[in-house]
Amino acid sequence: MIKVVRGNPTPEELAAALAVVQARAAAAARAPSGAPRTPDAWADPARVARERLPQPGPAAWSRTYWPG
């Protein structure tokens, strides 16, 4: 069940939102249930460690997040 909790959508806006929800549900139903999911690239923890780690020293704390 879908319920509008705020605002007053037009019939066209409501139809568009419902079409998106139905398309997403159909895509999820077609996906094999036993298939392993591959993580998105942005969620991959290895992407932050692609470059060499900073060397220890007095200012090492400032280089731990922002690339130099």
mmCIF file of C-alpha atoms in Angstrom:
data_model
loop_
_atom_site.group_PDB
_atom_site.id
_atom_site.type_symbol
_atom_site.label_atom_id
_atom_site.label_comp_id
_atom_site.label_asym_id
_atom_site.label_seq_id
_atom_site.Cartn_x
_atom_site.Cartn_y
_atom_site.Cartn_z
ATOM 1 C CA MET A 1 0.000 0.000 0.000
ATOM 2 C CA ILE A 2 1.275 3.460 -0.887
ATOM 3 C CA LYS A 3 0.096 6.449 1.074
ATOM 4 C CA VAL A 4 0.736 10.146 0.426
ATOM 5 C CA VAL A 5 1.582 11.640 3.801
ATOM 6 C CA ARG A 6 2.431 15.175 2.745
ATOM 7 C CA GLY A 7 1.522 17.349 -0.195
ATOM 8 C CA ASN A 8 -1.148 17.054 -2.822
ATOM 9 C CA PRO A 9 0.240 15.296 -5.903
ATOM 10 C CA THR A 10 -1.483 15.563 -9.231
ATOM 11 C CA PRO A 11 -2.723 12.324 -10.794
ATOM 12 C CA GLU A 12 0.204 12.479 -13.243
ATOM 13 C CA GLU A 13 2.766 12.844 -10.434
ATOM 14 C CA LEU A 14 1.211 9.990 -8.518
ATOM 15 C CA ALA A 15 1.204 7.795 -11.639
ATOM 16 C CA ALA A 16 4.870 8.578 -12.286
ATOM 17 C CA ALA A 17 5.862 7.711 -8.716
ATOM 18 C CA LEU A 18 3.866 4.501 -8.849
ATOM 19 C CA ALA A 19 5.478 3.532 -12.157
ATOM 20 C CA VAL A 20 8.932 3.897 -10.597
ATOM 21 C CA VAL A 21 7.948 1.780 -7.588
ATOM 22 C CA GLN A 22 6.446 -0.916 -9.827
ATOM 23 C CA ALA A 23 9.498 -0.981 -12.105
ATOM 24 C CA ARG A 24 11.804 -1.350 -9.121
ATOM 25 C CA ALA A 25 9.689 -4.167 -7.690
ATOM 26 C CA ALA A 26 9.627 -5.948 -11.056
ATOM 27 C CA ALA A 27 13.409 -5.687 -11.374
ATOM 28 C CA ALA A 28 13.865 -7.100 -7.872
ATOM 29 C CA ALA A 29 11.501 -9.981 -8.659
ATOM 30 C CA ARG A 30 13.463 -10.874 -11.814
ATOM 31 C CA ALA A 31 16.813 -10.984 -10.005
ATOM 32 C CA PRO A 32 17.960 -14.481 -9.049
ATOM 33 C CA SER A 33 17.517 -14.943 -5.323
ATOM 34 C CA GLY A 34 20.735 -16.902 -4.799
ATOM 35 C CA ALA A 35 22.967 -14.588 -6.806
ATOM 36 C CA PRO A 36 25.638 -12.822 -4.760
ATOM 37 C CA ARG A 37 25.406 -9.052 -4.837
ATOM 38 C CA THR A 38 28.448 -7.144 -5.961
ATOM 39 C CA PRO A 39 29.100 -3.990 -3.946
ATOM 40 C CA ASP A 40 28.940 -0.673 -5.698
ATOM 41 C CA ALA A 41 32.293 0.901 -6.490
ATOM 42 C CA TRP A 42 31.714 3.841 -4.172
ATOM 43 C CA ALA A 43 31.095 1.491 -1.237
ATOM 44 C CA ASP A 44 34.284 -0.496 -1.825
ATOM 45 C CA PRO A 45 36.654 0.138 1.108
ATOM 46 C CA ALA A 46 39.644 -0.612 -1.111
ATOM 47 C CA ARG A 47 39.096 2.574 -3.098
ATOM 48 C CA VAL A 48 40.288 4.749 -0.211
ATOM 49 C CA ALA A 49 43.482 2.712 0.150
ATOM 50 C CA ARG A 50 44.533 2.797 -3.500
ATOM 51 C CA GLU A 51 47.400 5.164 -2.796
ATOM 52 C CA ARG A 52 50.312 4.603 -0.484
ATOM 53 C CA LEU A 53 49.542 5.112 3.187
ATOM 54 C CA PRO A 54 51.151 8.140 4.890
ATOM 55 C CA GLN A 55 54.323 7.587 6.862
ATOM 56 C CA PRO A 56 54.227 8.074 10.630
ATOM 57 C CA GLY A 57 55.421 11.403 11.940
ATOM 58 C CA PRO A 58 54.380 14.573 13.761
ATOM 59 C CA ALA A 59 51.818 15.607 11.116
ATOM 60 C CA ALA A 60 50.640 12.118 10.139
ATOM 61 C CA TRP A 61 47.211 12.713 11.643
ATOM 62 C CA SER A 62 46.560 15.486 9.112
ATOM 63 C CA ARG A 63 47.404 13.221 6.177
ATOM 64 C CA THR A 64 45.194 10.302 7.178
ATOM 65 C CA TYR A 65 42.118 11.484 5.284
ATOM 66 C CA TRP A 66 42.883 14.273 2.833
ATOM 67 C CA PRO A 67 45.161 13.340 -0.075
ATOM 68 C CA GLY A 68 48.341 15.347 -0.312
#
